[in-house]
Tab-separated table of N, CA and C in Angstrom:
chain	number	residue	atom	x	y	z
A	130	UNK	N	81.705	148.230	110.552
A	130	UNK	CA	82.022	147.056	109.758
A	130	UNK	C	80.770	146.673	108.965
A	131	UNK	N	80.949	146.438	107.660
A	131	UNK	CA	79.778	146.081	106.851
A	131	UNK	C	79.471	144.581	106.970
A	132	UNK	N	78.365	144.173	106.409
A	132	UNK	CA	77.892	142.795	106.535
A	132	UNK	C	78.882	141.793	105.964
A	133	UNK	N	79.504	142.114	104.824
A	133	UNK	CA	80.456	141.195	104.207
A	133	UNK	C	81.692	141.019	105.094
A	134	UNK	N	82.151	142.101	105.689
A	134	UNK	CA	83.298	142.001	106.595
A	134	UNK	C	82.958	141.177	107.833
A	135	UNK	N	81.759	141.392	108.360
A	135	UNK	CA	81.321	140.603	109.515
A	135	UNK	C	81.219	139.128	109.145
A	136	UNK	N	80.702	138.854	107.955
A	136	UNK	CA	80.585	137.463	107.499
A	136	UNK	C	81.962	136.830	107.376
A	137	UNK	N	82.922	137.566	106.841
A	137	UNK	CA	84.285	137.045	106.724
A	137	UNK	C	84.874	136.761	108.103
A	138	UNK	N	84.597	137.652	109.046
A	138	UNK	CA	85.107	137.449	110.407
A	138	UNK	C	84.485	136.206	111.032
A	139	UNK	N	83.167	136.046	110.884
A	139	UNK	CA	82.510	134.875	111.457
A	139	UNK	C	82.941	133.600	110.746
A	140	UNK	N	83.169	133.692	109.453
A	140	UNK	CA	83.675	132.529	108.713
A	140	UNK	C	85.011	132.084	109.303
A	141	UNK	N	85.896	133.042	109.565
A	141	UNK	CA	87.194	132.723	110.160
A	141	UNK	C	87.033	132.132	111.555
A	142	UNK	N	86.141	132.708	112.342
A	142	UNK	CA	85.913	132.200	113.703
A	142	UNK	C	85.393	130.771	113.641
A	143	UNK	N	84.455	130.507	112.738
A	143	UNK	CA	83.881	129.165	112.622
A	143	UNK	C	84.927	128.133	112.213
A	144	UNK	N	85.842	128.522	111.349
A	144	UNK	CA	86.854	127.581	110.856
A	144	UNK	C	88.100	127.540	111.727
A	145	UNK	N	88.160	128.405	112.696
A	145	UNK	CA	89.284	128.425	113.631
A	145	UNK	C	89.191	127.263	114.600
A	146	UNK	N	87.981	126.875	114.922
A	146	UNK	CA	87.804	125.801	115.890
A	146	UNK	C	86.787	126.184	116.939
A	147	UNK	N	87.121	125.935	118.184
A	147	UNK	CA	86.206	126.145	119.296
A	147	UNK	C	85.940	127.627	119.516
A	148	UNK	N	84.657	127.956	119.734
A	148	UNK	CA	84.256	129.329	120.062
A	148	UNK	C	84.084	129.447	121.565
A	149	UNK	N	84.330	130.625	122.067
A	149	UNK	CA	84.007	130.885	123.469
A	149	UNK	C	82.489	130.964	123.602
A	150	UNK	N	82.006	130.901	124.823
A	150	UNK	CA	80.553	131.023	125.032
A	150	UNK	C	80.055	132.388	124.581
A	151	UNK	N	80.841	133.422	124.836
A	151	UNK	CA	80.472	134.774	124.407
A	151	UNK	C	80.400	134.851	122.877
A	152	UNK	N	81.390	134.270	122.200
A	152	UNK	CA	81.361	134.266	120.732
A	152	UNK	C	80.149	133.509	120.223
A	153	UNK	N	79.843	132.384	120.847
A	153	UNK	CA	78.691	131.587	120.413
A	153	UNK	C	77.408	132.391	120.544
A	154	UNK	N	77.237	133.127	121.628
A	154	UNK	CA	76.036	133.965	121.811
A	154	UNK	C	75.986	135.072	120.751
A	155	UNK	N	77.133	135.722	120.512
A	155	UNK	CA	77.186	136.793	119.507
A	155	UNK	C	76.905	136.244	118.114
A	156	UNK	N	77.450	135.062	117.816
A	156	UNK	CA	77.231	134.430	116.512
A	156	UNK	C	75.752	134.105	116.316
A	157	UNK	N	75.133	133.526	117.319
A	157	UNK	CA	73.714	133.176	117.212
A	157	UNK	C	72.850	134.420	117.043
A	158	UNK	N	73.203	135.482	117.731
A	158	UNK	CA	72.456	136.739	117.578
A	158	UNK	C	72.667	137.307	116.177
A	159	UNK	N	73.888	137.226	115.678
A	159	UNK	CA	74.204	137.753	114.341
A	159	UNK	C	73.472	136.949	113.276
A	160	UNK	N	73.397	135.630	113.445
A	160	UNK	CA	72.758	134.755	112.462
A	160	UNK	C	71.239	134.877	112.458
A	161	UNK	N	70.657	135.609	113.393
A	161	UNK	CA	69.200	135.797	113.412
A	161	UNK	C	68.720	136.578	112.193
A	162	UNK	N	69.611	137.339	111.585
A	162	UNK	CA	69.256	138.135	110.412
A	162	UNK	C	69.426	137.316	109.135
A	163	UNK	N	68.437	137.346	108.265
A	163	UNK	CA	68.528	136.640	106.980
A	163	UNK	C	69.680	137.179	106.150
A	164	UNK	N	69.871	138.497	106.146
A	164	UNK	CA	70.961	139.111	105.374
A	164	UNK	C	72.314	138.597	105.844
A	165	UNK	N	72.460	138.373	107.127
A	165	UNK	CA	73.718	137.859	107.667
A	165	UNK	C	73.943	136.406	107.242
A	166	UNK	N	72.875	135.621	107.263
A	166	UNK	CA	73.003	134.228	106.824
A	166	UNK	C	73.406	134.153	105.359
A	167	UNK	N	72.808	135.008	104.542
A	167	UNK	CA	73.145	135.049	103.114
A	167	UNK	C	74.600	135.474	102.925
A	168	UNK	N	75.036	136.462	103.671
A	168	UNK	CA	76.421	136.940	103.562
A	168	UNK	C	77.402	135.855	103.968
A	169	UNK	N	77.096	135.095	105.014
A	169	UNK	CA	77.971	134.006	105.446
A	169	UNK	C	78.002	132.900	104.397
A	170	UNK	N	76.839	132.580	103.835
A	170	UNK	CA	76.798	131.571	102.768
A	170	UNK	C	77.637	132.013	101.574
A	171	UNK	N	77.540	133.300	101.209
A	171	UNK	CA	78.344	133.824	100.103
A	171	UNK	C	79.838	133.735	100.404
A	172	UNK	N	80.218	134.020	101.642
A	172	UNK	CA	81.632	133.915	102.029
A	172	UNK	C	82.120	132.473	101.913
A	173	UNK	N	81.273	131.526	102.327
A	173	UNK	CA	81.635	130.113	102.222
A	173	UNK	C	81.767	129.683	100.760
A	174	UNK	N	80.855	130.149	99.905
A	174	UNK	CA	80.925	129.809	98.486
A	174	UNK	C	82.165	130.398	97.840
A	175	UNK	N	82.492	131.629	98.204
A	175	UNK	CA	83.702	132.259	97.671
A	175	UNK	C	84.928	131.468	98.078
A	176	UNK	N	84.988	131.055	99.330
A	176	UNK	CA	86.123	130.278	99.819
A	176	UNK	C	86.250	128.962	99.045
A	177	UNK	N	85.128	128.324	98.790
A	177	UNK	CA	85.133	127.070	98.040
A	177	UNK	C	85.635	127.286	96.618
A	178	UNK	N	85.162	128.360	95.965
A	178	UNK	CA	85.604	128.645	94.591
A	178	UNK	C	87.091	128.949	94.543
A	179	UNK	N	87.584	129.733	95.462
A	179	UNK	CA	89.007	130.080	95.484
A	179	UNK	C	89.840	128.828	95.722
A	180	UNK	N	89.403	127.986	96.630
A	180	UNK	CA	90.129	126.757	96.911
A	180	UNK	C	90.158	125.813	95.730
A	181	UNK	N	89.085	125.759	94.953
A	181	UNK	CA	89.043	124.832	93.818
A	181	UNK	C	89.935	125.286	92.675
A	182	UNK	N	90.280	126.571	92.605
A	182	UNK	CA	91.161	127.024	91.526
A	182	UNK	C	92.608	126.671	91.793
A	183	UNK	N	92.959	126.307	93.030
A	183	UNK	CA	94.333	125.965	93.364
A	183	UNK	C	94.634	124.492	93.170
A	184	UNK	N	93.626	123.685	92.917
A	184	UNK	CA	93.844	122.263	92.734
A	184	UNK	C	94.160	121.985	91.266
A	185	UNK	N	95.173	121.148	91.022
A	185	UNK	CA	95.485	120.826	89.630
A	185	UNK	C	94.392	119.969	89.003
A	186	UNK	N	94.170	120.182	87.731
A	186	UNK	CA	93.186	119.355	87.031
A	186	UNK	C	93.760	117.959	86.842
A	187	UNK	N	92.934	117.036	86.407
A	187	UNK	CA	93.386	115.668	86.196
A	187	UNK	C	94.524	115.574	85.197
A	188	UNK	N	94.424	116.311	84.086
A	188	UNK	CA	95.475	116.275	83.068
A	188	UNK	C	96.757	116.895	83.605
A	189	UNK	N	96.630	117.987	84.322
A	189	UNK	CA	97.806	118.650	84.883
A	189	UNK	C	98.495	117.752	85.901
A	190	UNK	N	97.719	117.094	86.743
A	190	UNK	CA	98.295	116.195	87.738
A	190	UNK	C	98.982	115.019	87.047
A	191	UNK	N	98.392	114.524	85.959
A	191	UNK	CA	99.006	113.431	85.209
A	191	UNK	C	100.334	113.843	84.590
A	192	UNK	N	100.405	115.055	84.049
A	192	UNK	CA	101.670	115.543	83.481
A	192	UNK	C	102.730	115.693	84.561
A	193	UNK	N	102.322	116.173	85.731
A	193	UNK	CA	103.279	116.311	86.835
A	193	UNK	C	103.828	114.957	87.251
A	194	UNK	N	102.958	113.972	87.331
A	194	UNK	CA	103.414	112.634	87.710
A	194	UNK	C	104.357	112.061	86.658
A	195	UNK	N	104.057	112.294	85.384
A	195	UNK	CA	104.922	111.800	84.320
A	195	UNK	C	106.285	112.492	84.382
A	196	UNK	N	106.287	113.802	84.630
A	196	UNK	CA	107.542	114.530	84.733
A	196	UNK	C	108.347	114.033	85.930
A	197	UNK	N	107.685	113.793	87.040
A	197	UNK	CA	108.368	113.301	88.231
A	197	UNK	C	108.969	111.921	87.970
A	198	UNK	N	108.219	111.053	87.314
A	198	UNK	CA	108.725	109.712	86.991
A	198	UNK	C	109.931	109.797	86.062
A	199	UNK	N	109.882	110.696	85.080
A	199	UNK	CA	111.002	110.878	84.161
A	199	UNK	C	112.238	111.381	84.886
A	200	UNK	N	112.060	112.372	85.756
A	200	UNK	CA	113.195	112.900	86.520
A	200	UNK	C	113.784	111.847	87.447
A	201	UNK	N	112.945	111.017	88.027
A	201	UNK	CA	113.441	109.934	88.871
A	201	UNK	C	114.256	108.935	88.057
A	202	UNK	N	113.774	108.600	86.873
A	202	UNK	CA	114.496	107.659	86.016
A	202	UNK	C	115.847	108.236	85.587
A	203	UNK	N	115.886	109.509	85.231
A	203	UNK	CA	117.138	110.149	84.847
A	203	UNK	C	118.105	110.180	86.024
A	204	UNK	N	117.592	110.530	87.201
A	204	UNK	CA	118.440	110.558	88.398
A	204	UNK	C	118.999	109.182	88.705
A	205	UNK	N	118.166	108.164	88.582
A	205	UNK	CA	118.622	106.798	88.810
A	205	UNK	C	119.707	106.418	87.813
A	206	UNK	N	119.558	106.851	86.572
A	206	UNK	CA	120.592	106.588	85.567
A	206	UNK	C	121.924	107.218	85.947
A	207	UNK	N	121.900	108.446	86.431
A	207	UNK	CA	123.141	109.092	86.862
A	207	UNK	C	123.753	108.381	88.068
A	208	UNK	N	122.924	107.902	88.965
A	208	UNK	CA	123.442	107.163	90.124
A	208	UNK	C	124.133	105.891	89.675
A	209	UNK	N	123.519	105.181	88.735
A	209	UNK	CA	124.121	103.949	88.220
A	209	UNK	C	125.443	104.272	87.531
A	210	UNK	N	125.492	105.324	86.735
A	210	UNK	CA	126.746	105.710	86.083
A	210	UNK	C	127.826	106.082	87.102
A	211	UNK	N	127.444	106.781	88.134
A	211	UNK	CA	128.409	107.177	89.157
A	211	UNK	C	128.906	105.967	89.933
A	212	UNK	N	128.023	105.012	90.165
A	212	UNK	CA	128.396	103.830	90.924
A	212	UNK	C	129.395	102.977	90.145
A	213	UNK	N	129.186	102.884	88.862
A	213	UNK	CA	130.105	102.142	88.005
A	213	UNK	C	131.060	103.146	87.390
A	214	UNK	N	131.973	103.666	88.209
A	214	UNK	CA	132.829	104.773	87.788
A	214	UNK	C	133.879	104.366	86.768
A	215	UNK	N	133.845	103.146	86.286
A	215	UNK	CA	134.781	102.720	85.249
A	215	UNK	C	134.414	103.300	83.896
A	216	UNK	N	133.283	103.931	83.848
A	216	UNK	CA	132.796	104.508	82.606
A	216	UNK	C	133.659	105.704	82.205
A	217	UNK	N	133.878	105.899	80.914
A	217	UNK	CA	134.643	107.037	80.413
A	217	UNK	C	133.834	108.329	80.513
A	218	UNK	N	132.588	108.192	80.868
A	218	UNK	CA	131.721	109.366	80.995
A	218	UNK	C	132.184	110.287	82.110
A	219	UNK	N	132.690	109.722	83.196
A	219	UNK	CA	133.095	110.495	84.373
A	219	UNK	C	134.589	110.766	84.349
A	220	UNK	N	134.954	111.935	84.744
A	220	UNK	CA	136.375	112.263	84.895
A	220	UNK	C	136.690	112.329	86.380
A	221	UNK	N	137.912	111.987	86.712
A	221	UNK	CA	138.300	112.008	88.119
A	221	UNK	C	138.630	113.424	88.565
A	222	UNK	N	138.106	113.850	89.650
A	222	UNK	CA	138.420	115.142	90.242
A	222	UNK	C	139.061	114.876	91.601
A	223	UNK	N	140.279	114.435	91.552
A	223	UNK	CA	140.973	114.071	92.780
A	223	UNK	C	141.794	115.277	93.238
A	224	UNK	N	141.194	116.154	94.002
A	224	UNK	CA	141.816	117.412	94.388
A	224	UNK	C	142.931	117.201	95.411
A	225	UNK	N	142.927	116.102	96.126
A	225	UNK	CA	143.922	115.915	97.179
A	225	UNK	C	145.301	115.570	96.615
A	226	UNK	N	145.389	115.055	95.403
A	226	UNK	CA	146.672	114.692	94.808
A	226	UNK	C	147.316	115.822	94.052
A	227	UNK	N	146.768	116.974	94.000
A	227	UNK	CA	147.345	118.084	93.244
A	227	UNK	C	148.290	118.871	94.053
């Protein structure tokens, strides 16, 4: 296993939660190397960059909220029309009388 793969494995172990005592000893021994510390830091930076690309920007989030508000208003309009079924907009679909 190369250094980058080991760093990815330790990154996963660290973010998984509690380590066993054996894992903690192995991790501390692995971190004694400067190259290993650099590789782990690089893995953490990569994870941060990948995570930041999945978040919507401020403008994108604003457009989503506006679209959601518009869809809610349209849905509410249809509910009001359905509730006041005296409107000529709706036709009766009374299947039981056929």
